Structures are given as C-alpha cells and as structure tokens.
Amino acid sequence: MRRTLSMLVAALALLAGMAPVSPASAGTSNHADESGRHTRFTQTNLVSDIPGRARLQDPKLVNPWGLALGPTGPLWVANNGTGVATVYAGGPRGVTKQPLEVSIEGGAPTGEVFNDTREFVVKGAPATFIFSSESGAITAWNRNTGTTAVRVAGAPGAIYKGLALLHTRHGAFLLATDFHNGRIDVFDGRFRRLRLPSGRFHDPSIPRGFAPFNVAVLGDSVFVTYAKQDADAEDDVPGPGLGFVVKYRQFGRVHHRFASRGPLNAPWGLVIAPRSFGDFAGDVLVGNFGDGRINAFTPRGRFKGALRRPDGRPIEIDGLWALVRGTRTTGGTDAVWFSSGPDDETHGLVGLLRKARKH
C-alpha cells in the first residue's frame, strides 16, 4: 500500500539532490583508458551449468543475476532463468553447493540483498535475503518461509532489474529499479511502497529512452546505473556509450553525474574494489552487461581503465551481471565475485576476480 509518512519523506528528502551539475562538470570528461600500465587480474570460473566450463556444474545455475552474502555465510545466487536461489560455500580453490534451494515466488529474480536489520519482517522474523523480480515482485526469505521466498511487496506493471538496501537514521529502505517505468521504487522497513516527492532519484539531464537499470549503496552514496530501453521498455539495448551512472548523496541536496557514455555499455554491476586490487584499490568498478567489461573509476568519477588479464587483454565476461566483494569465509577478502548469463542469458557462470600474481 502506498502512503506518504512525514518521517519517511523527511528521510527521503536527504537521499537525492534536485539539480544536476552542468555538463562541463559531469563525471567521465576524459575517456582515455589508462589501464595499460595498471594491475592485472585473473578470472576463476567456479560454477556453471555448462559441462567443463567451471569447477562445479549445476544445471540450476541459469542466468545467475543478483549475488548476496552475509559476513560469515555462503554465497546466495538469484537465478533468473530457473527462478530459484542456489547457495554455494567455498572460494578460489573450489566451491560446494549447499542443500538448500529456494524457489522465488513469481520467478525471474534479478537483484538480491542480505538483510542485516531487524526490519522487513516476514513470517514472524526479519527476512534474511530479499529479492527483486522482473515480474514486479519483491520477495523475502528466512527459515520460517521454508524453501520459498514469498511475495511481500511489488507494483503492477513494474519490471524490477536491481535492488539495494539503504540504511538511514530513519530506518532501512529497499530501493528497486523499475526499468519498464523508468523510476526507482522505495519500500520502507514494513515493505510499504512510498510515494516520493517530485524529483527524487531523478536526473532530468538523462536522455529520454534511458531508465534505471541497477542501484547500489556504496559508502554513503546511492549509485544508479542507466541503460537504454528497447521498444517495449522491457529489456536493455546494448551498445558502446549507451549508459550513465548517477551518484546520489544520502545526506545533502546534491547529486551529480558520475559517469557518462564513453566506456559504458548497459552498465549494471557496481562495487568498490578491495584494497588488494592494486592500482584500482578503492575505485568504483562498473560492470557492463553489454560487452562484459569491468571499468574502474576514481571515487570522483574519473575513468581509469578496464580491468585486464595478465596478457593485457581486457576482461570480458559474456552477460556480466553482479560484482560483489568476497568475505573472509566466502571467496576471500581479496576477491570480487561475479555472475553472468552467457549466450544471451541461456546459460550461467559464477566465479571470482583476483589480482594476478607476479612471476
């Protein structure tokens, strides 16, 4: 049920500014790739539905999209193609599939978050994992829901492509990118969809035909990627330069264009590189679904270059979706997990990216 609550609106008023910076001061004014002299990286394929493609074969891993994990728990993968979440433990030396498999009510999951709050209660307890879906549903799982993530919210006609959990002093909120309607839907800690004040999470300088594709909370800012819509506004249109990233500040009234066109190509993945990533440590990594490249930007939005393999070639992961930092128990703190739906989203691949060792 949609409603406007004074306290929640006050919190939302802090999330985004009203006026973008002028084009001259927008991010990514220089698209020169500096990565030729930077740190190299290795890609380790750990799970795939394709025999021989990775160390573990799992037929349920089809178009794995969202990734999420708790501080000490295993990796949860939202499989858009099979409508289930699969769970894996391990790291670069190999992973094992866990017995639990969760069906997503409504199917077609996309974004996924781990809920570290006492809010978002389902079946008498806080949800552990929450999913968005292309069916316009928000679903939630905890042990009380058994082997199903149950629908807890949504919007008619929405096609959710991404999901983020935002913490504020007024409570926690879910941010979901409705690609079809070109907006971000916000849900409070009781799964109520809020009516936002005009202009929130909106950059009027983004060209028509581009819509919010993914959303992530990095540090104290909300990052939103934008991709070009197809004729039905249901899927993205890939292509060189077809993408934007806008950085919305949680506190304050300023938001600015973080990255524009240039190396962007239907950008979706967003993560801050771990300290182990050498020259890219602390940079914002933006993964392109369109061409599978991972581009690094400074925290102020200057393009530094694409992540490259030891032989100097750019890393290109067909159908690249999520980028998520590993933990001490799952993947390692020196690594970034990735998910992808190769071959036009008909297959799946999950693995790790790490700094290459010098020989």
Short mmCIF file of C-alpha atoms in Angstrom, two decimals:
data_model
loop_
_atom_site.label_atom_id
_atom_site.label_comp_id
_atom_site.label_asym_id
_atom_site.label_seq_id
_atom_site.Cartn_x
_atom_site.Cartn_y
_atom_site.Cartn_z
CA MET A 1 0.00 0.00 0.00
CA ARG A 2 1.38 3.36 -1.00
CA ARG A 3 1.41 6.18 1.55
CA THR A 4 3.27 9.31 2.49
CA LEU A 5 4.58 9.42 6.03
CA SER A 6 6.15 12.61 7.27
CA MET A 7 9.12 10.93 8.91
CA LEU A 8 9.84 8.79 5.86
CA VAL A 9 9.52 11.67 3.46
CA ALA A 10 11.94 13.61 5.62
CA ALA A 11 14.40 10.77 5.31
CA LEU A 12 13.89 10.50 1.58
CA ALA A 13 14.44 14.22 1.21
CA LEU A 14 18.02 13.58 2.24
CA LEU A 15 18.63 10.92 -0.37
CA ALA A 16 18.88 12.96 -3.54
CA GLY A 17 19.52 16.49 -4.66
CA MET A 18 17.33 18.31 -7.13
CA ALA A 19 19.75 19.79 -9.66
CA PRO A 20 22.50 18.01 -11.60
CA VAL A 21 25.81 19.63 -12.25
CA SER A 22 26.37 21.25 -15.60
CA PRO A 23 27.64 19.01 -18.42
CA ALA A 24 31.05 20.62 -18.16
CA SER A 25 31.49 19.34 -14.62
CA ALA A 26 29.91 15.93 -15.10
CA GLY A 27 31.98 12.81 -14.45
CA THR A 28 33.98 10.96 -17.10
CA SER A 29 35.06 14.03 -19.04
CA ASN A 30 38.16 12.08 -20.13
CA HIS A 31 37.53 8.60 -21.53
CA ALA A 32 41.20 7.72 -22.08
CA ASP A 33 41.97 4.19 -20.88
CA GLU A 34 44.95 4.28 -18.52
CA SER A 35 44.81 0.58 -17.68
CA GLY A 36 47.69 -0.44 -19.94
CA ARG A 37 50.14 0.19 -17.13
CA HIS A 38 47.94 -0.98 -14.26
CA THR A 39 47.46 -4.12 -12.15
CA ARG A 40 46.43 -7.34 -13.93
CA PHE A 41 43.70 -9.74 -12.79
CA THR A 42 42.75 -13.41 -13.03
CA GLN A 43 39.29 -14.85 -13.57
CA THR A 44 38.43 -18.15 -11.87
CA ASN A 45 35.26 -19.86 -13.09
CA LEU A 46 33.73 -21.77 -10.18
CA VAL A 47 30.13 -22.72 -11.08
CA SER A 48 28.35 -23.15 -14.41
CA ASP A 49 25.51 -25.12 -15.93
CA ILE A 50 27.77 -25.91 -18.90
CA PRO A 51 29.84 -29.11 -18.52
CA GLY A 52 33.56 -28.37 -18.26
CA ARG A 53 33.12 -24.59 -18.08
CA ALA A 54 33.83 -24.31 -14.35
CA ARG A 55 34.96 -26.41 -11.41
CA LEU A 56 31.39 -27.23 -10.39
CA GLN A 57 28.47 -27.97 -12.67
CA ASP A 58 24.95 -27.02 -11.55
CA PRO A 59 22.04 -27.23 -14.02
CA LYS A 60 20.03 -24.81 -11.87
CA LEU A 61 22.56 -22.02 -12.48
CA VAL A 62 20.92 -20.33 -15.48
CA ASN A 63 21.32 -16.58 -15.98
CA PRO A 64 22.56 -16.00 -12.41
CA TRP A 65 21.90 -12.33 -11.73
CA GLY A 66 21.94 -10.99 -8.18
CA LEU A 67 24.54 -12.11 -5.64
CA ALA A 68 24.45 -11.61 -1.88
CA LEU A 69 26.15 -12.96 1.21
CA GLY A 70 26.35 -12.22 4.89
CA PRO A 71 29.56 -11.57 6.84
CA THR A 72 30.17 -15.27 7.57
CA GLY A 73 27.64 -17.08 5.39
CA PRO A 74 27.75 -18.73 1.96
CA LEU A 75 27.05 -17.07 -1.39
CA TRP A 76 23.42 -16.79 -2.47
CA VAL A 77 22.74 -16.61 -6.21
CA ALA A 78 19.46 -15.45 -7.78
CA ASN A 79 18.97 -17.49 -10.96
CA ASN A 80 16.76 -15.56 -13.34
CA GLY A 81 16.48 -18.46 -15.78
CA THR A 82 15.32 -21.14 -13.35
CA GLY A 83 13.51 -18.99 -10.79
CA VAL A 84 15.46 -20.33 -7.82
CA ALA A 85 18.19 -19.17 -5.47
CA THR A 86 21.12 -21.54 -5.14
CA VAL A 87 23.70 -21.43 -2.36
CA TYR A 88 27.45 -22.12 -2.50
CA ALA A 89 30.26 -22.25 0.05
CA GLY A 90 33.96 -22.01 -0.65
CA GLY A 91 36.41 -19.86 -2.54
CA PRO A 92 39.07 -19.82 -5.24
CA ARG A 93 40.11 -23.44 -4.71
CA GLY A 94 36.58 -24.64 -5.29
CA VAL A 95 33.00 -24.39 -4.06
CA THR A 96 30.36 -26.82 -2.89
CA LYS A 97 26.65 -26.49 -3.46
CA GLN A 98 24.61 -26.34 -0.27
CA PRO A 99 21.46 -28.50 0.11
CA LEU A 100 19.11 -25.52 0.43
CA GLU A 101 17.44 -24.36 -2.77
CA VAL A 102 14.84 -21.57 -2.60
CA SER A 103 12.05 -21.03 -5.14
CA ILE A 104 11.29 -17.37 -5.88
CA GLU A 105 7.56 -16.67 -5.90
CA GLY A 106 6.73 -15.10 -9.26
CA GLY A 107 10.03 -16.25 -10.77
CA ALA A 108 12.60 -14.29 -12.80
CA PRO A 109 14.65 -12.90 -9.87
CA THR A 110 17.15 -10.13 -10.56
CA GLY A 111 18.58 -8.11 -7.67
CA GLU A 112 19.23 -9.57 -4.24
CA VAL A 113 20.27 -8.23 -0.83
CA PHE A 114 21.27 -9.67 2.54
CA ASN A 115 19.16 -8.08 5.28
CA ASP A 116 21.28 -7.15 8.29
CA THR A 117 18.47 -5.23 10.04
CA ARG A 118 15.62 -6.16 12.37
CA GLU A 119 13.17 -4.72 9.84
CA PHE A 120 11.49 -6.32 6.82
CA VAL A 121 9.70 -8.96 8.88
CA VAL A 122 8.19 -11.99 7.14
CA LYS A 123 6.56 -14.97 8.87
CA GLY A 124 7.34 -13.53 12.29
CA ALA A 125 11.05 -12.80 11.82
CA PRO A 126 13.28 -10.44 9.83
CA ALA A 127 13.94 -11.59 6.28
CA THR A 128 17.44 -12.93 5.70
CA PHE A 129 17.50 -12.41 1.93
CA ILE A 130 15.27 -10.20 -0.21
CA PHE A 131 14.86 -10.41 -3.99
CA SER A 132 13.51 -8.23 -6.79
CA SER A 133 11.97 -9.72 -9.89
CA GLU A 134 11.15 -8.92 -13.49
CA SER A 135 7.59 -9.92 -12.60
CA GLY A 136 7.34 -6.77 -10.46
CA ALA A 137 7.53 -8.64 -7.17
CA ILE A 138 9.64 -8.14 -4.06
CA THR A 139 10.09 -11.47 -2.28
CA ALA A 140 11.70 -12.38 1.03
CA TRP A 141 13.13 -15.49 2.66
CA ASN A 142 14.01 -16.64 6.13
CA ARG A 143 13.97 -20.07 7.72
CA ASN A 144 10.29 -19.64 8.59
CA THR A 145 9.34 -19.47 4.90
CA GLY A 146 10.87 -22.87 4.20
CA THR A 147 12.10 -23.35 0.65
CA THR A 148 10.19 -20.43 -0.86
CA ALA A 149 10.88 -16.70 -0.98
CA VAL A 150 7.37 -15.30 -0.55
CA ARG A 151 5.97 -12.17 -2.14
CA VAL A 152 5.88 -9.28 0.32
CA ALA A 153 5.54 -6.24 -1.97
CA GLY A 154 5.54 -5.08 -5.55
CA ALA A 155 3.91 -2.84 -8.12
CA PRO A 156 1.59 -3.62 -11.05
CA GLY A 157 3.39 -3.27 -14.38
CA ALA A 158 6.83 -2.95 -12.82
CA ILE A 159 9.89 -4.76 -14.15
CA TYR A 160 12.48 -4.70 -11.41
CA LYS A 161 16.06 -5.15 -12.60
CA GLY A 162 18.01 -4.22 -9.45
CA LEU A 163 17.71 -3.95 -5.67
CA ALA A 164 19.64 -2.26 -2.86
CA LEU A 165 19.31 -1.91 0.91
CA LEU A 166 19.78 1.60 2.26
CA HIS A 167 20.42 2.35 5.94
CA THR A 168 19.43 5.78 7.29
CA ARG A 169 18.87 7.24 10.75
CA HIS A 170 15.14 6.99 9.98
CA GLY A 171 15.37 3.26 9.34
CA ALA A 172 16.15 0.98 6.43
CA PHE A 173 14.70 1.20 2.92
CA LEU A 174 14.68 -1.00 -0.15
CA LEU A 175 15.45 0.67 -3.48
CA ALA A 176 14.24 -1.17 -6.59
CA THR A 177 14.88 -0.11 -10.18
CA ASP A 178 11.70 -0.31 -12.26
CA PHE A 179 13.24 -0.40 -15.71
CA HIS A 180 9.90 -0.52 -17.53
CA ASN A 181 8.51 2.65 -15.97
CA GLY A 182 11.83 4.46 -15.66
CA ARG A 183 11.79 5.00 -11.92
CA ILE A 184 13.12 3.83 -8.58
CA ASP A 185 10.56 2.42 -6.16
CA VAL A 186 11.27 2.82 -2.45
CA PHE A 187 9.91 0.49 0.25
CA ASP A 188 10.10 1.09 3.98
CA GLY A 189 11.01 -1.48 6.65
CA ARG A 190 7.45 -2.81 6.59
CA PHE A 191 7.54 -3.38 2.82
CA ARG A 192 5.26 -0.39 2.14
CA ARG A 193 5.88 1.34 -1.18
CA LEU A 194 6.28 5.06 -0.65
CA ARG A 195 5.05 7.99 -2.69
CA LEU A 196 8.21 10.02 -3.31
CA PRO A 197 8.36 13.80 -3.51
CA SER A 198 8.71 15.02 -7.09
CA GLY A 199 12.23 14.80 -8.47
CA ARG A 200 13.63 12.22 -6.08
CA PHE A 201 16.09 9.78 -7.66
CA HIS A 202 15.67 11.58 -10.96
CA ASP A 203 18.28 13.27 -13.13
CA PRO A 204 16.42 15.33 -15.76
CA SER A 205 19.53 15.54 -17.92
CA ILE A 206 19.49 11.80 -18.65
CA PRO A 207 18.23 11.42 -22.25
CA ARG A 208 14.76 10.04 -22.83
CA GLY A 209 14.75 6.33 -23.50
CA PHE A 210 17.23 5.55 -20.73
CA ALA A 211 15.98 4.07 -17.46
CA PRO A 212 17.36 2.99 -14.08
CA PHE A 213 18.96 -0.42 -14.57
CA ASN A 214 20.64 -1.12 -11.24
CA VAL A 215 21.10 0.56 -7.87
CA ALA A 216 23.76 0.08 -5.20
CA VAL A 217 24.72 1.74 -1.94
CA LEU A 218 28.48 2.34 -1.95
CA GLY A 219 29.77 4.05 1.14
CA ASP A 220 27.41 6.90 1.99
CA SER A 221 26.13 7.35 -1.57
CA VAL A 222 23.50 5.74 -3.77
CA PHE A 223 24.73 4.85 -7.27
CA VAL A 224 22.23 4.27 -10.08
CA THR A 225 23.15 2.88 -13.49
CA TYR A 226 21.06 3.78 -16.55
CA ALA A 227 20.67 1.70 -19.71
CA LYS A 228 18.83 2.29 -22.97
CA GLN A 229 15.34 0.77 -23.16
CA ASP A 230 14.17 -1.36 -26.07
CA ALA A 231 10.93 -0.60 -27.94
CA ASP A 232 8.80 -2.29 -25.26
CA ALA A 233 10.82 -0.81 -22.38
CA GLU A 234 11.30 -4.34 -21.07
CA ASP A 235 14.98 -5.01 -21.78
CA ASP A 236 18.16 -3.06 -22.33
CA VAL A 237 19.72 -2.17 -25.67
CA PRO A 238 23.49 -2.74 -25.57
CA GLY A 239 25.99 -0.64 -27.46
CA PRO A 240 29.19 1.37 -26.96
CA GLY A 241 28.48 4.53 -24.99
CA LEU A 242 24.92 3.51 -24.10
CA GLY A 243 24.94 4.10 -20.38
CA PHE A 244 25.15 6.52 -17.49
CA VAL A 245 25.91 6.33 -13.78
CA VAL A 246 24.49 8.92 -11.39
CA LYS A 247 25.70 9.33 -7.81
CA TYR A 248 23.02 10.41 -5.37
CA ARG A 249 24.21 11.57 -1.96
CA GLN A 250 22.26 10.31 1.03
CA PHE A 251 22.80 13.45 3.10
CA GLY A 252 22.75 16.84 1.39
CA ARG A 253 20.97 18.20 -1.64
CA VAL A 254 23.49 17.46 -4.36
CA HIS A 255 23.70 14.66 -6.86
CA HIS A 256 25.98 14.56 -9.86
CA ARG A 257 26.65 12.59 -12.99
CA PHE A 258 29.34 10.10 -12.04
CA ALA A 259 29.98 8.60 -15.49
CA SER A 260 28.58 9.24 -18.95
CA ARG A 261 28.68 7.19 -22.14
CA GLY A 262 32.33 6.56 -23.12
CA PRO A 263 33.22 3.01 -21.95
CA LEU A 264 29.74 2.33 -20.57
CA ASN A 265 27.64 -0.30 -22.32
CA ALA A 266 24.41 -1.23 -20.47
CA PRO A 267 26.16 -0.92 -17.09
CA TRP A 268 24.78 -3.00 -14.22
CA GLY A 269 27.44 -4.28 -11.81
CA LEU A 270 28.69 -1.89 -9.10
CA VAL A 271 31.25 -2.48 -6.35
CA ILE A 272 34.12 -0.73 -4.59
CA ALA A 273 37.36 -2.58 -5.35
CA PRO A 274 39.07 -4.17 -2.32
CA ARG A 275 42.47 -3.00 -1.11
CA SER A 276 44.10 -5.99 -2.75
CA PHE A 277 43.24 -4.68 -6.24
CA GLY A 278 46.49 -2.77 -6.58
CA ASP A 279 46.21 0.36 -8.71
CA PHE A 280 42.41 0.08 -8.61
CA ALA A 281 42.08 -0.31 -4.82
CA GLY A 282 39.16 1.77 -3.55
CA ASP A 283 37.95 2.63 -7.05
CA VAL A 284 34.37 2.12 -8.20
CA LEU A 285 34.14 -0.85 -10.55
CA VAL A 286 31.30 -0.67 -13.08
CA GLY A 287 30.46 -3.87 -14.93
CA ASN A 288 28.90 -3.70 -18.40
CA PHE A 289 26.21 -6.21 -19.25
CA GLY A 290 26.54 -5.10 -22.88
CA ASP A 291 30.16 -6.07 -23.54
CA GLY A 292 31.22 -7.82 -20.32
CA ARG A 293 33.96 -5.35 -19.48
CA ILE A 294 34.67 -4.04 -15.98
CA ASN A 295 35.69 -0.39 -15.92
CA ALA A 296 37.34 1.39 -12.99
CA PHE A 297 36.56 4.95 -11.95
CA THR A 298 38.04 7.02 -9.16
CA PRO A 299 35.62 7.95 -6.35
CA ARG A 300 35.17 11.31 -8.11
CA GLY A 301 34.26 9.66 -11.42
CA ARG A 302 37.48 9.85 -13.45
CA PHE A 303 37.80 6.88 -15.80
CA LYS A 304 40.99 4.90 -15.15
CA GLY A 305 40.52 1.97 -17.49
CA ALA A 306 39.24 -1.57 -17.86
CA LEU A 307 40.38 -4.49 -15.74
CA ARG A 308 42.81 -6.58 -17.77
CA ARG A 309 44.08 -10.14 -17.81
CA PRO A 310 47.77 -10.99 -17.29
CA ASP A 311 48.30 -10.91 -21.08
CA GLY A 312 46.96 -7.34 -21.28
CA ARG A 313 43.61 -8.13 -22.86
CA PRO A 314 40.53 -6.59 -21.21
CA ILE A 315 38.49 -8.98 -19.11
CA GLU A 316 35.24 -9.62 -20.98
CA ILE A 317 32.61 -11.81 -19.30
CA ASP A 318 29.68 -12.56 -21.59
CA GLY A 319 26.40 -11.47 -19.98
CA LEU A 320 28.07 -9.94 -16.92
CA TRP A 321 25.72 -9.05 -14.08
CA ALA A 322 26.72 -8.71 -10.43
CA LEU A 323 30.00 -7.73 -8.80
CA VAL A 324 30.20 -8.42 -5.04
CA ARG A 325 33.18 -8.38 -2.70
CA GLY A 326 34.16 -11.65 -1.09
CA THR A 327 34.38 -12.23 2.64
CA ARG A 328 36.88 -13.99 4.88
CA THR A 329 34.81 -17.19 4.76
CA THR A 330 33.42 -17.00 1.21
CA GLY A 331 35.70 -16.15 -1.67
CA GLY A 332 38.26 -14.21 0.36
CA THR A 333 38.52 -10.52 1.19
CA ASP A 334 40.97 -10.08 -1.69
CA ALA A 335 38.43 -11.11 -4.33
CA VAL A 336 35.29 -9.96 -6.13
CA TRP A 337 32.54 -12.42 -7.03
CA PHE A 338 30.88 -12.10 -10.45
CA SER A 339 27.77 -13.59 -12.04
CA SER A 340 26.85 -13.76 -15.71
CA GLY A 341 24.28 -15.11 -18.14
CA PRO A 342 26.31 -16.04 -21.24
CA ASP A 343 24.92 -16.97 -24.64
CA ASP A 344 22.06 -14.49 -24.50
CA GLU A 345 21.20 -15.38 -20.88
CA THR A 346 20.59 -19.06 -21.68
CA HIS A 347 23.46 -20.32 -19.50
CA GLY A 348 25.20 -19.33 -16.30
CA LEU A 349 28.60 -18.64 -14.79
CA VAL A 350 29.75 -17.59 -11.31
CA GLY A 351 33.35 -17.01 -10.35
CA LEU A 352 36.00 -14.83 -8.74
CA LEU A 353 38.25 -12.00 -9.86
CA ARG A 354 41.58 -11.53 -8.06
CA LYS A 355 44.82 -9.65 -8.54
CA ALA A 356 47.20 -11.70 -10.65
CA ARG A 357 50.41 -12.89 -9.05
CA LYS A 358 53.63 -11.52 -10.46
CA HIS A 359 56.02 -14.07 -11.88
#
